[in-house]
PDB file of C-alpha atoms and ligand atoms in Angstrom:
ATOM      1  CA  MET A 284    -145.428   5.077-170.877  1.00 37.00           C
ATOM      2  CA  CYS A 285    -145.112   7.449-173.830  1.00 40.00           C
ATOM      3  CA  TYR A 286    -142.468  10.161-174.269  1.00 44.00           C
ATOM      4  CA  ASN A 287    -142.648  12.979-176.779  1.00 43.00           C
ATOM      5  CA  LEU A 288    -139.100  14.079-177.493  1.00 44.00           C
ATOM      6  CA  SER A 289    -138.533  17.583-178.781  1.00 45.00           C
ATOM      7  CA  LYS A 290    -135.654  18.384-181.101  1.00 44.00           C
ATOM      8  CA  GLY A 291    -132.307  18.872-179.449  1.00 43.00           C
ATOM      9  CA  ASN A 292    -128.626  18.649-180.298  1.00 45.00           C
ATOM     10  CA  THR A 293    -127.766  15.965-177.787  1.00 50.00           C
ATOM     11  CA  MET A 294    -129.612  13.418-175.710  1.00 53.00           C
ATOM     12  CA  THR A 295    -129.038  15.426-172.568  1.00 67.00           C
ATOM     13  CA  ASP A 296    -130.834  18.558-173.739  1.00 76.00           C
ATOM     14  CA  LYS A 297    -133.852  16.817-175.203  1.00 89.00           C
ATOM     15  CA  LEU A 298    -137.052  17.704-173.442  1.00 90.00           C
ATOM     16  CA  VAL A 299    -139.216  14.839-172.309  1.00 93.00           C
ATOM     17  CA  ARG A 300    -142.888  15.435-171.650  1.00 93.00           C
ATOM     18  CA  PHE A 301    -144.458  13.391-168.876  1.00 92.00           C
ATOM     19  CA  GLY A 302    -147.710  13.359-166.964  1.00 92.00           C
ATOM     20  CA  VAL A 303    -147.968  14.064-163.242  1.00 91.00           C
ATOM     21  CA  SER A 304    -150.984  13.369-161.045  1.00 93.00           C
ATOM     22  CA  LEU A 305    -151.394  15.575-157.978  1.00 94.00           C
ATOM     23  CA  GLU A 306    -154.144  16.291-155.482  1.00 96.00           C
ATOM     24  CA  GLY A 307    -156.051  19.382-156.629  1.00 96.00           C
ATOM     25  CA  GLU A 308    -155.322  21.318-153.465  1.00 96.00           C
ATOM     26  CA  LEU A 309    -151.599  20.600-153.691  1.00 96.00           C
ATOM     27  CA  LEU A 310    -151.516  21.742-157.322  1.00 96.00           C
ATOM     28  CA  ARG A 311    -153.415  24.930-156.439  1.00 96.00           C
ATOM     29  CA  LYS A 312    -150.867  25.721-153.722  1.00 97.00           C
ATOM     30  CA  PHE A 313    -148.006  24.895-156.059  1.00 96.00           C
ATOM     31  CA  ASP A 314    -149.336  27.202-158.767  1.00 96.00           C
ATOM     32  CA  ALA A 315    -149.763  30.021-156.239  1.00 96.00           C
ATOM     33  CA  PHE A 316    -146.248  29.396-154.918  1.00 96.00           C
ATOM     34  CA  ILE A 317    -144.537  29.422-158.306  1.00 96.00           C
ATOM     35  CA  ALA A 318    -146.518  32.494-159.430  1.00 96.00           C
ATOM     36  CA  ALA A 319    -145.246  34.335-156.343  1.00 96.00           C
ATOM     37  CA  GLU A 320    -141.715  33.182-157.192  1.00 95.00           C
ATOM     38  CA  GLY A 321    -142.054  34.648-160.671  1.00 96.00           C
ATOM     39  CA  TYR A 322    -142.300  31.465-162.734  1.00 95.00           C
ATOM     40  CA  SER A 323    -144.398  31.702-165.876  1.00 93.00           C
ATOM     41  CA  ASN A 324    -144.860  27.942-166.245  1.00 91.00           C
ATOM     42  CA  ARG A 325    -144.740  24.786-164.190  1.00 94.00           C
ATOM     43  CA  SER A 326    -142.011  23.064-166.186  1.00 94.00           C
ATOM     44  CA  LYS A 327    -139.218  25.470-165.207  1.00 94.00           C
ATOM     45  CA  ALA A 328    -140.416  25.523-161.596  1.00 95.00           C
ATOM     46  CA  ILE A 329    -140.454  21.726-161.343  1.00 95.00           C
ATOM     47  CA  ALA A 330    -137.024  21.447-162.990  1.00 93.00           C
ATOM     48  CA  ASP A 331    -135.606  23.984-160.510  1.00 94.00           C
ATOM     49  CA  LEU A 332    -137.076  22.103-157.555  1.00 94.00           C
ATOM     50  CA  ILE A 333    -135.566  18.849-158.793  1.00 94.00           C
ATOM     51  CA  ARG A 334    -132.143  20.474-159.304  1.00 92.00           C
ATOM     52  CA  ARG A 335    -132.334  22.086-155.863  1.00 92.00           C
ATOM     53  CA  ASP A 336    -132.838  18.688-154.296  1.00 93.00           C
ATOM     54  CA  PHE A 337    -129.942  17.278-156.323  1.00 92.00           C
ATOM     55  CA  VAL A 338    -127.703  20.102-155.081  1.00 92.00           C
ATOM     56  CA  ASN A 339    -128.846  19.602-151.479  1.00 91.00           C
ATOM     57  CA  ASP A 340    -128.236  15.881-151.778  1.00 90.00           C
ATOM     58  CA  ALA A 341    -124.778  16.363-153.299  1.00 88.00           C
ATOM     59  CA  PHE A 342    -123.916  18.831-150.513  1.00 89.00           C
ATOM     60  CA  ALA A 343    -125.195  16.495-147.783  1.00 88.00           C
ATOM     61  CA  ARG A 344    -123.277  13.537-149.205  1.00 88.00           C
ATOM     62  CA  GLY A 345    -120.069  15.527-149.627  1.00 87.00           C
ATOM     63  CA  GLY A 346    -120.342  15.530-153.432  1.00 90.00           C
ATOM     64  CA  ALA A 347    -119.112  18.269-155.741  1.00 93.00           C
ATOM     65  CA  VAL A 348    -120.822  21.634-155.407  1.00 95.00           C
ATOM     66  CA  ALA A 349    -120.063  25.241-156.260  1.00 96.00           C
ATOM     67  CA  GLY A 350    -121.037  28.256-154.243  1.00 96.00           C
ATOM     68  CA  ALA A 351    -120.163  31.470-152.499  1.00 98.00           C
ATOM     69  CA  VAL A 352    -119.222  32.285-148.953  1.00 98.00           C
ATOM     70  CA  THR A 353    -119.899  35.883-147.969  1.00 98.00           C
ATOM     71  CA  ILE A 354    -118.525  37.419-144.821  1.00 98.00           C
ATOM     72  CA  VAL A 355    -118.819  40.887-143.321  1.00 98.00           C
ATOM     73  CA  TYR A 356    -116.286  41.912-140.715  1.00 97.00           C
ATOM     74  CA  ASP A 357    -114.732  44.905-138.999  1.00 95.00           C
ATOM     75  CA  HIS A 358    -111.168  45.037-140.231  1.00 94.00           C
ATOM     76  CA  HIS A 359    -110.106  46.992-137.119  1.00 93.00           C
ATOM     77  CA  LYS A 360    -110.707  43.944-134.924  1.00 89.00           C
ATOM     78  CA  ARG A 361    -107.441  42.491-133.717  1.00 85.00           C
ATOM     79  CA  GLU A 362    -105.968  39.833-136.000  1.00 94.00           C
ATOM     80  CA  VAL A 363    -109.222  39.299-137.939  1.00 96.00           C
ATOM     81  CA  VAL A 364    -107.663  39.959-141.341  1.00 95.00           C
ATOM     82  CA  ASN A 365    -104.721  37.625-140.715  1.00 96.00           C
ATOM     83  CA  LYS A 366    -106.983  34.862-139.432  1.00 97.00           C
ATOM     84  CA  LEU A 367    -109.274  35.119-142.438  1.00 97.00           C
ATOM     85  CA  LEU A 368    -106.305  35.008-144.798  1.00 96.00           C
ATOM     86  CA  ASP A 369    -104.783  32.006-143.005  1.00 97.00           C
ATOM     87  CA  ILE A 370    -108.062  30.097-143.313  1.00 98.00           C
ATOM     88  CA  GLN A 371    -108.391  30.922-147.001  1.00 97.00           C
ATOM     89  CA  HIS A 372    -104.821  29.779-147.694  1.00 97.00           C
ATOM     90  CA  ASP A 373    -105.527  26.531-145.828  1.00 97.00           C
ATOM     91  CA  HIS A 374    -108.532  25.921-148.140  1.00 97.00           C
ATOM     92  CA  GLY A 375    -106.847  27.106-151.323  1.00 95.00           C
ATOM     93  CA  THR A 376    -107.755  23.998-153.304  1.00 97.00           C
ATOM     94  CA  ILE A 377    -111.480  24.786-153.222  1.00 97.00           C
ATOM     95  CA  ILE A 378    -111.331  28.609-153.517  1.00 98.00           C
ATOM     96  CA  ILE A 379    -111.732  29.842-157.090  1.00 97.00           C
ATOM     97  CA  SER A 380    -111.582  33.565-156.384  1.00 97.00           C
ATOM     98  CA  ALA A 381    -112.250  36.130-153.700  1.00 97.00           C
ATOM     99  CA  GLN A 382    -113.536  39.666-153.980  1.00 98.00           C
ATOM    100  CA  HIS A 383    -112.981  42.227-151.264  1.00 97.00           C
ATOM    101  CA  VAL A 384    -115.230  45.277-150.945  1.00 97.00           C
ATOM    102  CA  HIS A 385    -114.646  48.102-148.457  1.00 97.00           C
ATOM    103  CA  LEU A 386    -118.238  48.698-147.330  1.00 97.00           C
ATOM    104  CA  ASP A 387    -117.472  51.729-145.197  1.00 97.00           C
ATOM    105  CA  HIS A 388    -114.769  53.008-142.844  1.00 96.00           C
ATOM    106  CA  ASP A 389    -114.993  49.940-140.581  1.00 95.00           C
ATOM    107  CA  ASN A 390    -116.652  47.128-142.490  1.00 97.00           C
ATOM    108  CA  CYS A 391    -115.381  44.840-145.211  1.00 97.00           C
ATOM    109  CA  LEU A 392    -117.356  42.429-147.376  1.00 98.00           C
ATOM    110  CA  GLU A 393    -115.698  39.388-148.894  1.00 98.00           C
ATOM    111  CA  ILE A 394    -117.319  37.156-151.473  1.00 98.00           C
ATOM    112  CA  ILE A 395    -115.403  33.903-151.818  1.00 98.00           C
ATOM    113  CA  ALA A 396    -116.294  31.702-154.780  1.00 98.00           C
ATOM    114  CA  VAL A 397    -115.807  28.014-154.060  1.00 98.00           C
ATOM    115  CA  LYS A 398    -115.977  24.718-155.871  1.00 97.00           C
ATOM    116  CA  GLY A 399    -115.337  21.319-154.335  1.00 96.00           C
ATOM    117  CA  PRO A 400    -116.685  18.571-152.100  1.00 95.00           C
ATOM    118  CA  GLY A 401    -119.620  19.695-149.978  1.00 94.00           C
ATOM    119  CA  ALA A 402    -117.883  18.735-146.746  1.00 93.00           C
ATOM    120  CA  LYS A 403    -114.834  20.876-147.558  1.00 95.00           C
ATOM    121  CA  VAL A 404    -116.988  23.817-148.610  1.00 96.00           C
ATOM    122  CA  LYS A 405    -118.908  23.609-145.336  1.00 94.00           C
ATOM    123  CA  ALA A 406    -115.689  23.338-143.333  1.00 95.00           C
ATOM    124  CA  LEU A 407    -114.362  26.519-144.965  1.00 97.00           C
ATOM    125  CA  ALA A 408    -117.587  28.427-144.310  1.00 97.00           C
ATOM    126  CA  ASP A 409    -117.702  27.219-140.694  1.00 96.00           C
ATOM    127  CA  SER A 410    -114.087  28.243-140.100  1.00 97.00           C
ATOM    128  CA  LEU A 411    -114.609  31.726-141.537  1.00 97.00           C
ATOM    129  CA  LYS A 412    -117.801  32.464-139.634  1.00 96.00           C
ATOM    130  CA  SER A 413    -116.297  31.436-136.305  1.00 96.00           C
ATOM    131  CA  VAL A 414    -113.514  34.031-136.468  1.00 96.00           C
ATOM    132  CA  ARG A 415    -113.914  36.761-133.866  1.00 93.00           C
ATOM    133  CA  GLY A 416    -114.796  39.996-135.643  1.00 93.00           C
ATOM    134  CA  VAL A 417    -116.867  38.360-138.372  1.00 97.00           C
ATOM    135  CA  LYS A 418    -120.317  39.908-138.001  1.00 97.00           C
ATOM    136  CA  HIS A 419    -122.189  37.712-140.429  1.00 97.00           C
ATOM    137  CA  ALA A 420    -121.409  34.891-142.818  1.00 97.00           C
ATOM    138  CA  THR A 421    -123.509  33.076-145.374  1.00 97.00           C
ATOM    139  CA  LEU A 422    -122.943  30.043-147.545  1.00 97.00           C
ATOM    140  CA  SER A 423    -124.836  29.773-150.793  1.00 96.00           C
ATOM    141  CA  VAL A 424    -124.531  26.383-152.465  1.00 94.00           C
ATOM    142  CA  THR A 425    -125.346  25.665-156.082  1.00 94.00           C
ATOM    143  CA  THR A 426    -124.611  23.049-158.670  1.00 91.00           C
ATOM    144  CA  ALA A 427    -121.073  22.500-159.862  1.00 89.00           C
ATOM    145  CA  GLY A 428    -122.631  22.146-163.304  1.00 83.00           C
ATOM    146  CA  LYS A 429    -122.493  18.381-163.753  1.00 77.00           C
TER     147      LYS A 429
HETATM  148 NI1   NI B  89    -111.933  46.388-146.661  1.00 82.40          NI
END
C-alpha cells in the first residue's frame, strides 16, 4: 500500500491519499447524493460521512459529544418555566450555555448548548421534551472536537 503525504504542520493534519474501489452504480448514486448536498469533491464528503459515524458511535456508546438541545414552549403553561429550569440545574455539569428567545407573545425558544457523555446528553434532552407545555424539542449531536 502506498501513501502520498501532503505537507502539514503535524501528523494529524497530514492528508493521506488512498484508493477506493466501488461498484459503478453505487459511485454514481454517491456522486449524485453529494452534489445535491453541495459538496464540490468526494474527499470532503467521505470525510464528513466518516466523522458522522464516529459521532453516532460515540453517542451510542455514551462517549463524549457536543450538541444543542432546542425546545419551544408556551411560557403561560402552568409550571413549565420552573420545571425546565429545575431540569437544567440538575444537568448543570453538561450545559455550557443557554439562550432564550421570546418568539412571540406566547412562545419561547431555548437553545441549550451541551457537552458531555452521550448518555447524559440524551437524558437531558429526554427530560426537557417530556415536560408538559413543551411543543417541540430537538437534539443535535456533533463531535466534541477530539
Ligand atoms: Ni420567552
